[in-house]
Amino acid sequence: MKKTAKSLFLITFICLSNLVFGQFVANYDESKVPEYSLPELLVLENGKKVKTAGVWENKRRPEILELFQNEVFGKVPDVSYELSFQVIKDNIEAINGKAILKEVEITVSTSEGKLPINVLFFIPKSNKPVPLFLTLNFYGNQSIHPDKNISLAKSWLRNNEEFGITENKSNEATRGVRAYRWEVEEIIDNGLALATIYYGDIDPDFDDGFKNGIHGILKDDSDGNKNDNWGSIAAWAWGLSRAMDYIVTDADFDKDKVAVMGHSRLGKAALWAGATDKRFALTISNDSGCGGAALSRRKFGETVWRINDSFPHWFCGNFKKYSDQESNLPVDQHMLIALMAPRAIYVASAEDDQWADPRGEYLSTYYGSQVYKLFNEKALSEQKMPNIESPVVASKVGYHIRKGKHDVTPYDWQQYISFARSCFGLQ
Ligand code: GCU
């Protein structure tokens, strides 16, 4: 066999055996990114060009939102529910006397049952309403800061040897185990509040056929189509909106200055929350990758096939159609970014987090940002990836790539704080 024929045979064999044995080999070679053409952001389904903000808002945006709902994240069931808010802790001195700690229990009630969701707030002492970051966390509210006043998470927790989490329960030793990811004092010193929810309070992150969490009490199969039922990312995003329902009622906060922020899978949820709920003035995606800020068609690092295979409960059933068939997707993630316009969006990547495809995250921000021009706002001007730790900001759109791994670092928070302060007119 000639050398090229031999290597062709080898590649085909590897691909076939990967498919048969379910293994996955991520592509990290830019030269192997397939050629792709993105779905047109500014062309209506009827083929007409979108030339004004009005046509975008009234026609194109709803078209794109519906496509993401039906084909990617799934629809929130059309079922009525009631919310009640109970302030369970308030006015507790925190962060060396610079802030107060507050906790609010949101209870969602439906005909099927009740779900408590605990929201923790650190609020800078101030005599006027303050802007805030609303976030989800991975290991319980008590994991983000060692303050003993924070209630321990009560819902299912992922076991973690390093954090001493066994039997899927939180415990005293888990206080502050993730504090290094949360620049609480820096946020407070900059005049912003921080709110956080343990994501498992909304929907525990494992595949149980959608029996637990909000899925268990908010469901509607009346249209007979299960393929567009909401996945966990849509549920987490929905929970962020319910926290917003509370925030708008609390005079401590400036409801027009709320930033929704998330890391990784929770960055995907933050993006979907920002897309579906216009009350969020700013959306921040930290290393959200596949199904988040990264373009799916690049198939770089994690792919649609791989994410559907590893996390079948995150997206809706229809999304499975696009496993290894990315070019059939009626959307790509630049359209998700565009749904934020004219509100603010910031996307961040990490150099060593190739699994999340930093270039794909930048490109979707670049392409998505073009819609801001319809609102007489600047779009990102360079298709070329910015240098490491040289953030690019075009008024309402920001992006950075920093050194290091998949994580949330002080560098990330510094950029978010400074971008939020500028968007919110604090400087
Ligand atoms: C996995 C998954 C990613 C996700 C990440 C996380 O790596 O493949 O899509 O973003 O977990 O949430 O930590």
Short mmCIF file of C-alpha atoms and ligand atoms in Angstrom, two decimals:
data_model
loop_
_atom_site.label_atom_id
_atom_site.label_comp_id
_atom_site.label_asym_id
_atom_site.label_seq_id
_atom_site.Cartn_x
_atom_site.Cartn_y
_atom_site.Cartn_z
CA MET A 1 0.00 0.00 0.00
CA LYS A 2 1.23 3.53 -0.75
CA LYS A 3 1.93 5.77 2.24
CA THR A 4 -1.10 8.04 1.68
CA ALA A 5 -3.44 5.10 1.06
CA LYS A 6 -2.10 3.48 4.20
CA SER A 7 -2.70 6.54 6.38
CA LEU A 8 -6.15 7.01 4.84
CA PHE A 9 -6.95 3.43 5.74
CA LEU A 10 -5.66 3.99 9.27
CA ILE A 11 -7.71 7.17 9.75
CA THR A 12 -10.88 5.47 8.45
CA PHE A 13 -10.23 2.50 10.71
CA ILE A 14 -9.73 4.73 13.78
CA CYS A 15 -12.86 6.75 12.99
CA LEU A 16 -14.95 3.63 12.50
CA SER A 17 -13.69 1.94 15.65
CA ASN A 18 -14.28 5.15 17.62
CA LEU A 19 -17.85 5.12 16.41
CA VAL A 20 -18.33 1.41 17.10
CA PHE A 21 -16.72 1.51 20.54
CA GLY A 22 -18.12 4.90 21.44
CA GLN A 23 -14.72 6.48 22.00
CA PHE A 24 -14.21 10.08 21.21
CA VAL A 25 -11.05 11.78 20.07
CA ALA A 26 -11.25 15.54 20.29
CA ASN A 27 -9.75 17.58 17.49
CA TYR A 28 -7.28 20.22 18.68
CA ASP A 29 -5.75 20.88 15.30
CA GLU A 30 -6.89 24.11 13.68
CA SER A 31 -6.06 22.77 10.23
CA LYS A 32 -8.59 19.96 10.76
CA VAL A 33 -11.52 22.25 11.53
CA PRO A 34 -14.06 21.43 8.82
CA GLU A 35 -15.11 24.08 6.33
CA TYR A 36 -18.40 25.48 7.45
CA SER A 37 -20.82 28.24 6.67
CA LEU A 38 -22.79 29.75 9.51
CA PRO A 39 -26.55 30.25 9.32
CA GLU A 40 -27.24 33.87 8.40
CA LEU A 41 -27.82 36.03 11.42
CA LEU A 42 -29.41 38.91 9.58
CA VAL A 43 -31.66 37.15 7.06
CA LEU A 44 -35.25 36.29 7.91
CA GLU A 45 -36.61 32.81 7.30
CA ASN A 46 -38.49 34.28 4.31
CA GLY A 47 -35.14 35.30 2.80
CA LYS A 48 -35.45 39.05 3.42
CA LYS A 49 -32.51 40.93 4.89
CA VAL A 50 -32.74 42.41 8.37
CA LYS A 51 -31.79 46.05 8.08
CA THR A 52 -33.35 47.73 11.09
CA ALA A 53 -33.43 47.23 14.84
CA GLY A 54 -37.23 47.01 14.61
CA VAL A 55 -37.18 44.06 12.18
CA TRP A 56 -34.53 42.38 14.32
CA GLU A 57 -36.57 42.83 17.52
CA ASN A 58 -39.97 41.94 16.10
CA LYS A 59 -39.13 39.29 13.53
CA ARG A 60 -35.61 37.88 13.44
CA ARG A 61 -34.95 37.71 17.18
CA PRO A 62 -38.19 35.76 17.86
CA GLU A 63 -37.35 33.36 14.98
CA ILE A 64 -33.90 32.63 16.42
CA LEU A 65 -35.19 32.33 19.99
CA GLU A 66 -37.76 29.79 18.86
CA LEU A 67 -35.14 27.74 17.02
CA PHE A 68 -32.95 27.57 20.12
CA GLN A 69 -35.99 26.67 22.18
CA ASN A 70 -37.20 23.90 19.87
CA GLU A 71 -33.91 22.44 18.71
CA VAL A 72 -31.31 23.10 21.42
CA PHE A 73 -32.37 23.90 24.98
CA GLY A 74 -36.05 22.87 24.99
CA LYS A 75 -39.22 24.66 26.00
CA VAL A 76 -40.30 25.61 29.49
CA PRO A 77 -43.60 23.78 30.10
CA ASP A 78 -46.65 25.97 29.78
CA VAL A 79 -47.91 25.16 33.25
CA SER A 80 -48.90 27.58 35.96
CA TYR A 81 -46.91 27.85 39.15
CA GLU A 82 -46.81 30.07 42.19
CA LEU A 83 -43.80 31.67 43.78
CA SER A 84 -43.34 32.73 47.37
CA PHE A 85 -40.34 34.51 48.85
CA GLN A 86 -39.20 34.21 52.42
CA VAL A 87 -36.30 36.22 53.76
CA ILE A 88 -34.69 33.70 56.08
CA LYS A 89 -31.56 35.68 57.04
CA ASP A 90 -30.99 39.41 56.86
CA ASN A 91 -28.73 42.19 58.09
CA ILE A 92 -25.94 39.87 59.10
CA GLU A 93 -22.59 41.69 59.08
CA ALA A 94 -20.22 40.13 56.57
CA ILE A 95 -16.94 40.74 54.68
CA ASN A 96 -15.25 42.61 57.55
CA GLY A 97 -18.29 44.78 58.13
CA LYS A 98 -18.36 46.03 54.54
CA ALA A 99 -21.42 44.04 53.52
CA ILE A 100 -24.54 42.41 54.77
CA LEU A 101 -25.49 38.82 54.22
CA LYS A 102 -29.04 37.92 53.32
CA GLU A 103 -30.72 34.66 52.33
CA VAL A 104 -34.03 34.29 50.58
CA GLU A 105 -35.89 31.07 50.07
CA ILE A 106 -37.89 31.01 46.88
CA THR A 107 -40.56 28.33 46.87
CA VAL A 108 -42.02 27.19 43.57
CA SER A 109 -45.41 25.50 43.98
CA THR A 110 -47.34 23.59 41.33
CA SER A 111 -50.13 21.03 41.48
CA GLU A 112 -47.35 18.37 41.56
CA GLY A 113 -45.40 19.68 44.54
CA LYS A 114 -43.08 22.32 45.97
CA LEU A 115 -39.44 23.17 45.35
CA PRO A 116 -37.35 25.41 47.65
CA ILE A 117 -34.49 27.37 46.04
CA ASN A 118 -32.10 29.19 48.36
CA VAL A 119 -30.53 32.46 47.21
CA LEU A 120 -27.54 33.89 49.08
CA PHE A 121 -26.74 37.60 48.83
CA PHE A 122 -23.70 39.64 49.85
CA ILE A 123 -24.73 43.29 49.62
CA PRO A 124 -22.37 46.26 50.03
CA LYS A 125 -23.53 48.68 52.71
CA SER A 126 -25.14 51.49 50.77
CA ASN A 127 -28.02 53.91 51.13
CA LYS A 128 -29.18 53.36 47.57
CA PRO A 129 -30.10 50.34 45.44
CA VAL A 130 -27.00 48.54 44.17
CA PRO A 131 -26.27 46.64 40.95
CA LEU A 132 -25.54 42.95 41.29
CA PHE A 133 -24.04 39.80 39.81
CA LEU A 134 -26.45 36.87 39.83
CA THR A 135 -24.70 33.51 39.54
CA LEU A 136 -25.09 29.77 39.97
CA ASN A 137 -22.57 27.63 41.85
CA PHE A 138 -21.52 23.96 41.69
CA TYR A 139 -21.16 22.85 45.32
CA GLY A 140 -23.69 24.75 47.42
CA ASN A 141 -23.84 28.37 48.57
CA GLN A 142 -21.65 27.49 51.56
CA SER A 143 -18.83 26.50 49.19
CA ILE A 144 -18.31 30.02 47.83
CA HIS A 145 -17.27 31.66 51.12
CA PRO A 146 -16.23 30.40 54.59
CA ASP A 147 -18.78 32.62 56.42
CA LYS A 148 -20.46 30.34 58.97
CA ASN A 149 -23.79 32.14 58.58
CA ILE A 150 -24.36 30.71 55.12
CA SER A 151 -26.91 27.89 55.13
CA LEU A 152 -25.59 24.53 53.99
CA ALA A 153 -27.07 23.24 50.72
CA LYS A 154 -29.87 20.78 51.40
CA SER A 155 -30.31 19.27 47.95
CA TRP A 156 -28.33 16.53 46.17
CA LEU A 157 -24.61 17.32 45.78
CA ARG A 158 -22.08 15.64 43.51
CA ASN A 159 -19.65 13.54 45.60
CA ASN A 160 -16.15 14.99 45.66
CA GLU A 161 -13.31 13.35 47.55
CA GLU A 162 -11.19 16.49 47.66
CA PHE A 163 -14.04 18.45 49.24
CA GLY A 164 -15.05 15.60 51.55
CA ILE A 165 -18.49 15.27 49.96
CA THR A 166 -19.83 11.75 50.33
CA GLU A 167 -23.39 10.43 50.16
CA ASN A 168 -24.31 13.41 47.99
CA LYS A 169 -24.72 15.74 51.00
CA SER A 170 -23.12 19.00 52.05
CA ASN A 171 -21.40 19.28 55.43
CA GLU A 172 -19.53 21.85 57.56
CA ALA A 173 -16.21 20.95 55.95
CA THR A 174 -17.48 22.16 52.58
CA ARG A 175 -17.61 25.79 53.73
CA GLY A 176 -15.45 27.89 51.46
CA VAL A 177 -14.04 24.96 49.46
CA ARG A 178 -14.60 26.91 46.26
CA ALA A 179 -13.93 30.37 47.71
CA TYR A 180 -10.92 30.84 45.43
CA ARG A 181 -13.30 31.18 42.49
CA TRP A 182 -15.32 34.01 44.07
CA GLU A 183 -13.89 37.51 44.47
CA VAL A 184 -16.58 38.50 46.96
CA GLU A 185 -14.63 41.28 48.67
CA GLU A 186 -13.48 42.79 45.36
CA ILE A 187 -17.10 42.80 44.14
CA ILE A 188 -18.29 44.47 47.34
CA ASP A 189 -15.43 47.03 47.26
CA ASN A 190 -16.57 47.99 43.78
CA GLY A 191 -20.10 48.73 44.92
CA LEU A 192 -21.78 45.64 43.50
CA ALA A 193 -23.71 42.89 45.27
CA LEU A 194 -23.32 39.16 44.63
CA ALA A 195 -26.20 36.70 44.57
CA THR A 196 -25.71 32.98 44.13
CA ILE A 197 -27.80 29.83 43.97
CA TYR A 198 -26.67 26.22 44.17
CA TYR A 199 -27.69 24.89 40.75
CA GLY A 200 -28.77 21.54 42.20
CA ASP A 201 -31.53 23.34 44.14
CA ILE A 202 -33.12 23.99 40.76
CA ASP A 203 -32.29 20.73 39.03
CA PRO A 204 -29.83 18.10 40.30
CA ASP A 205 -27.23 17.50 37.61
CA PHE A 206 -27.69 13.84 36.75
CA ASP A 207 -29.88 11.96 34.34
CA ASP A 208 -32.83 10.45 36.22
CA GLY A 209 -35.35 10.83 33.42
CA PHE A 210 -36.28 14.29 34.72
CA LYS A 211 -38.02 13.18 37.89
CA ASN A 212 -36.21 15.37 40.41
CA GLY A 213 -35.82 19.15 40.82
CA ILE A 214 -38.04 21.54 38.93
CA HIS A 215 -38.52 19.00 36.13
CA GLY A 216 -40.44 16.80 38.57
CA ILE A 217 -43.06 19.42 39.38
CA LEU A 218 -43.24 21.55 36.23
CA LYS A 219 -44.07 19.35 33.27
CA ASP A 220 -46.39 19.36 30.34
CA ASP A 221 -46.52 16.66 27.68
CA SER A 222 -49.91 17.73 26.40
CA ASP A 223 -48.62 18.38 22.87
CA GLY A 224 -47.39 14.76 22.70
CA ASN A 225 -43.91 15.87 21.63
CA LYS A 226 -41.21 15.01 24.13
CA ASN A 227 -38.34 16.03 21.85
CA ASP A 228 -38.63 19.70 22.66
CA ASN A 229 -39.02 19.23 26.43
CA TRP A 230 -36.64 21.36 28.45
CA GLY A 231 -33.27 19.99 29.47
CA SER A 232 -31.30 20.88 32.59
CA ILE A 233 -29.60 23.95 31.11
CA ALA A 234 -33.02 25.45 30.37
CA ALA A 235 -34.10 24.58 33.92
CA TRP A 236 -31.06 26.30 35.49
CA ALA A 237 -31.69 29.36 33.32
CA TRP A 238 -35.34 29.35 34.39
CA GLY A 239 -34.21 29.29 38.04
CA LEU A 240 -32.08 32.40 37.42
CA SER A 241 -35.19 34.15 36.14
CA ARG A 242 -37.12 33.18 39.26
CA ALA A 243 -34.33 34.74 41.35
CA MET A 244 -34.79 37.84 39.19
CA ASP A 245 -38.52 37.75 40.08
CA TYR A 246 -37.43 38.22 43.67
CA ILE A 247 -34.66 40.75 42.98
CA VAL A 248 -37.08 43.17 41.28
CA THR A 249 -39.13 43.26 44.49
CA ASP A 250 -36.20 44.06 46.81
CA ALA A 251 -35.31 47.74 47.26
CA ASP A 252 -31.69 46.81 48.07
CA PHE A 253 -31.08 46.21 44.36
CA ASP A 254 -31.07 48.27 41.20
CA LYS A 255 -33.16 45.96 39.02
CA ASP A 256 -31.96 47.63 35.83
CA LYS A 257 -28.37 46.72 36.63
CA VAL A 258 -28.34 42.96 37.05
CA ALA A 259 -25.57 40.90 35.45
CA VAL A 260 -26.09 37.15 35.08
CA MET A 261 -22.81 35.26 35.14
CA GLY A 262 -21.82 31.60 34.96
CA HIS A 263 -18.87 29.29 34.46
CA SER A 264 -18.73 26.28 32.15
CA ARG A 265 -22.11 24.43 32.10
CA LEU A 266 -23.38 27.28 34.24
CA GLY A 267 -22.04 29.69 31.62
CA LYS A 268 -24.25 27.91 29.08
CA ALA A 269 -27.16 28.42 31.52
CA ALA A 270 -26.25 32.11 32.00
CA LEU A 271 -26.29 32.63 28.23
CA TRP A 272 -29.69 30.99 27.89
CA ALA A 273 -30.99 33.06 30.82
CA GLY A 274 -29.71 36.26 29.18
CA ALA A 275 -31.32 35.23 25.90
CA THR A 276 -34.73 34.37 27.35
CA ASP A 277 -35.04 37.10 29.97
CA LYS A 278 -34.49 40.69 28.88
CA ARG A 279 -34.41 41.89 32.47
CA PHE A 280 -30.75 40.85 32.58
CA ALA A 281 -28.81 43.94 31.54
CA LEU A 282 -25.53 42.07 31.17
CA THR A 283 -24.70 38.41 30.49
CA ILE A 284 -21.27 36.94 31.25
CA SER A 285 -20.07 33.59 29.95
CA ASN A 286 -16.92 32.18 31.55
CA ASP A 287 -15.40 29.23 29.62
CA SER A 288 -18.85 28.01 28.55
CA GLY A 289 -17.66 26.10 25.46
CA CYS A 290 -19.82 23.67 23.49
CA GLY A 291 -23.53 24.54 23.65
CA GLY A 292 -22.48 27.86 25.20
CA ALA A 293 -20.37 30.49 23.48
CA ALA A 294 -18.37 28.19 21.15
CA LEU A 295 -19.40 27.69 17.53
CA SER A 296 -20.68 24.11 17.13
CA ARG A 297 -19.69 23.83 13.48
CA ARG A 298 -15.98 24.07 14.27
CA LYS A 299 -16.08 20.68 16.04
CA PHE A 300 -12.99 21.75 17.97
CA GLY A 301 -12.56 20.18 21.42
CA GLU A 302 -15.94 19.09 22.74
CA THR A 303 -18.51 18.44 19.99
CA VAL A 304 -22.29 18.17 19.85
CA TRP A 305 -21.99 14.38 19.65
CA ARG A 306 -19.79 14.23 22.70
CA ILE A 307 -21.87 16.59 24.84
CA ASN A 308 -25.09 14.76 23.96
CA ASP A 309 -23.45 11.45 24.74
CA SER A 310 -21.94 12.49 28.09
CA PHE A 311 -24.72 14.78 29.29
CA PRO A 312 -27.95 13.57 27.66
CA HIS A 313 -30.05 15.56 30.14
CA TRP A 314 -28.59 19.01 29.40
CA PHE A 315 -30.28 19.75 26.08
CA CYS A 316 -33.62 18.77 24.54
CA GLY A 317 -34.23 15.57 22.57
CA ASN A 318 -34.12 17.38 19.24
CA PHE A 319 -30.52 18.44 19.84
CA LYS A 320 -29.49 14.77 19.50
CA LYS A 321 -30.33 15.03 15.77
CA TYR A 322 -27.28 17.22 15.37
CA SER A 323 -24.74 14.85 16.91
CA ASP A 324 -22.06 14.71 14.22
CA GLN A 325 -24.49 16.59 11.96
CA GLU A 326 -23.61 20.14 13.00
CA SER A 327 -24.09 21.54 9.51
CA ASN A 328 -27.81 20.69 9.76
CA LEU A 329 -28.25 22.88 12.84
CA PRO A 330 -30.57 25.77 11.95
CA VAL A 331 -28.59 27.94 14.39
CA ASP A 332 -25.06 28.31 15.66
CA GLN A 333 -23.87 29.91 18.86
CA HIS A 334 -23.14 33.37 17.38
CA MET A 335 -26.94 33.65 17.19
CA LEU A 336 -27.20 32.98 20.91
CA ILE A 337 -24.76 35.83 21.57
CA ALA A 338 -26.78 38.09 19.25
CA LEU A 339 -29.96 37.48 21.28
CA MET A 340 -28.48 39.70 24.04
CA ALA A 341 -28.41 42.83 21.86
CA PRO A 342 -28.70 45.68 22.60
CA ARG A 343 -28.02 44.64 26.19
CA ALA A 344 -24.41 43.87 27.19
CA ILE A 345 -22.52 40.61 26.71
CA TYR A 346 -19.05 39.52 27.85
CA VAL A 347 -17.43 36.22 26.86
CA ALA A 348 -14.22 34.85 28.35
CA SER A 349 -11.95 31.94 27.50
CA ALA A 350 -8.81 30.38 28.95
CA GLU A 351 -5.74 29.51 26.89
CA ASP A 352 -5.37 25.95 28.22
CA ASP A 353 -9.10 25.26 28.04
CA GLN A 354 -8.99 23.97 24.47
CA TRP A 355 -11.88 21.59 25.23
CA ALA A 356 -14.10 24.72 25.27
CA ASP A 357 -12.60 26.01 21.99
CA PRO A 358 -11.47 29.57 22.83
CA ARG A 359 -11.27 30.54 19.15
CA GLY A 360 -14.83 29.28 18.60
CA GLU A 361 -15.93 31.34 21.61
CA TYR A 362 -14.26 34.43 20.23
CA LEU A 363 -15.62 33.94 16.71
CA SER A 364 -19.20 33.56 17.87
CA THR A 365 -18.82 36.74 19.92
CA TYR A 366 -17.38 38.51 16.89
CA TYR A 367 -20.10 37.32 14.47
CA GLY A 368 -22.90 37.73 17.00
CA SER A 369 -21.78 41.26 17.85
CA GLN A 370 -22.51 42.44 14.31
CA VAL A 371 -26.17 42.82 15.27
CA TYR A 372 -25.27 45.66 17.64
CA LYS A 373 -24.69 47.89 14.62
CA LEU A 374 -28.46 47.87 14.03
CA PHE A 375 -28.74 49.60 17.39
CA ASN A 376 -26.00 52.10 16.53
CA GLU A 377 -23.68 50.34 18.92
CA LYS A 378 -20.21 49.09 18.06
CA ALA A 379 -19.52 45.49 17.01
CA LEU A 380 -16.17 43.74 17.53
CA SER A 381 -14.07 44.91 14.61
CA GLU A 382 -11.39 42.22 14.32
CA GLN A 383 -12.03 38.67 13.25
CA LYS A 384 -8.54 37.89 14.48
CA MET A 385 -8.35 36.43 17.96
CA PRO A 386 -7.11 38.97 20.55
CA ASN A 387 -3.85 38.37 22.38
CA ILE A 388 -3.73 36.68 25.75
CA GLU A 389 -4.89 38.98 28.56
CA SER A 390 -5.64 41.86 26.19
CA PRO A 391 -9.43 42.24 26.52
CA VAL A 392 -11.33 43.73 23.61
CA VAL A 393 -14.38 45.81 24.39
CA ALA A 394 -16.74 47.45 21.91
CA SER A 395 -19.06 49.39 24.19
CA LYS A 396 -21.67 46.65 24.94
CA VAL A 397 -19.59 43.61 23.88
CA GLY A 398 -16.46 42.34 25.59
CA TYR A 399 -14.11 39.37 25.30
CA HIS A 400 -10.87 38.16 26.84
CA ILE A 401 -8.70 35.10 26.82
CA ARG A 402 -6.44 34.66 29.81
CA LYS A 403 -3.54 32.37 30.64
CA GLY A 404 -4.28 29.12 32.44
CA LYS A 405 -6.86 26.41 32.70
CA HIS A 406 -10.64 25.98 32.78
CA ASP A 407 -11.49 27.94 35.93
CA VAL A 408 -12.70 31.28 37.27
CA THR A 409 -9.80 33.43 38.41
CA PRO A 410 -9.29 36.88 39.97
CA TYR A 411 -8.25 38.07 36.49
CA ASP A 412 -11.66 37.03 35.10
CA TRP A 413 -13.51 38.80 37.91
CA GLN A 414 -11.46 41.98 37.48
CA GLN A 415 -12.59 42.18 33.85
CA TYR A 416 -16.24 41.43 34.73
CA ILE A 417 -16.27 44.02 37.49
CA SER A 418 -14.72 46.68 35.30
CA PHE A 419 -17.02 45.89 32.33
CA ALA A 420 -20.10 45.84 34.61
CA ARG A 421 -19.09 49.14 36.19
CA SER A 422 -18.73 50.72 32.79
CA CYS A 423 -22.04 49.27 31.47
CA PHE A 424 -23.81 50.35 34.65
CA GLY A 425 -22.38 53.87 34.57
CA LEU A 426 -20.40 53.47 37.81
CA GLN A 427 -17.26 55.05 36.41
C1 GCU B 1 -17.50 19.10 30.98
C2 GCU B 1 -18.36 19.35 29.75
C3 GCU B 1 -18.41 20.84 29.40
C4 GCU B 1 -18.80 21.66 30.60
C5 GCU B 1 -17.90 21.32 31.77
C6 GCU B 1 -18.30 21.95 33.10
O1 GCU B 1 -16.16 19.34 30.69
O2 GCU B 1 -17.83 18.58 28.71
O3 GCU B 1 -19.34 21.06 28.36
O4 GCU B 1 -18.77 23.02 30.29
O5 GCU B 1 -17.94 19.93 32.02
O6 GCU B 1 -19.40 22.41 33.27
O7 GCU B 1 -17.48 21.94 34.00
#
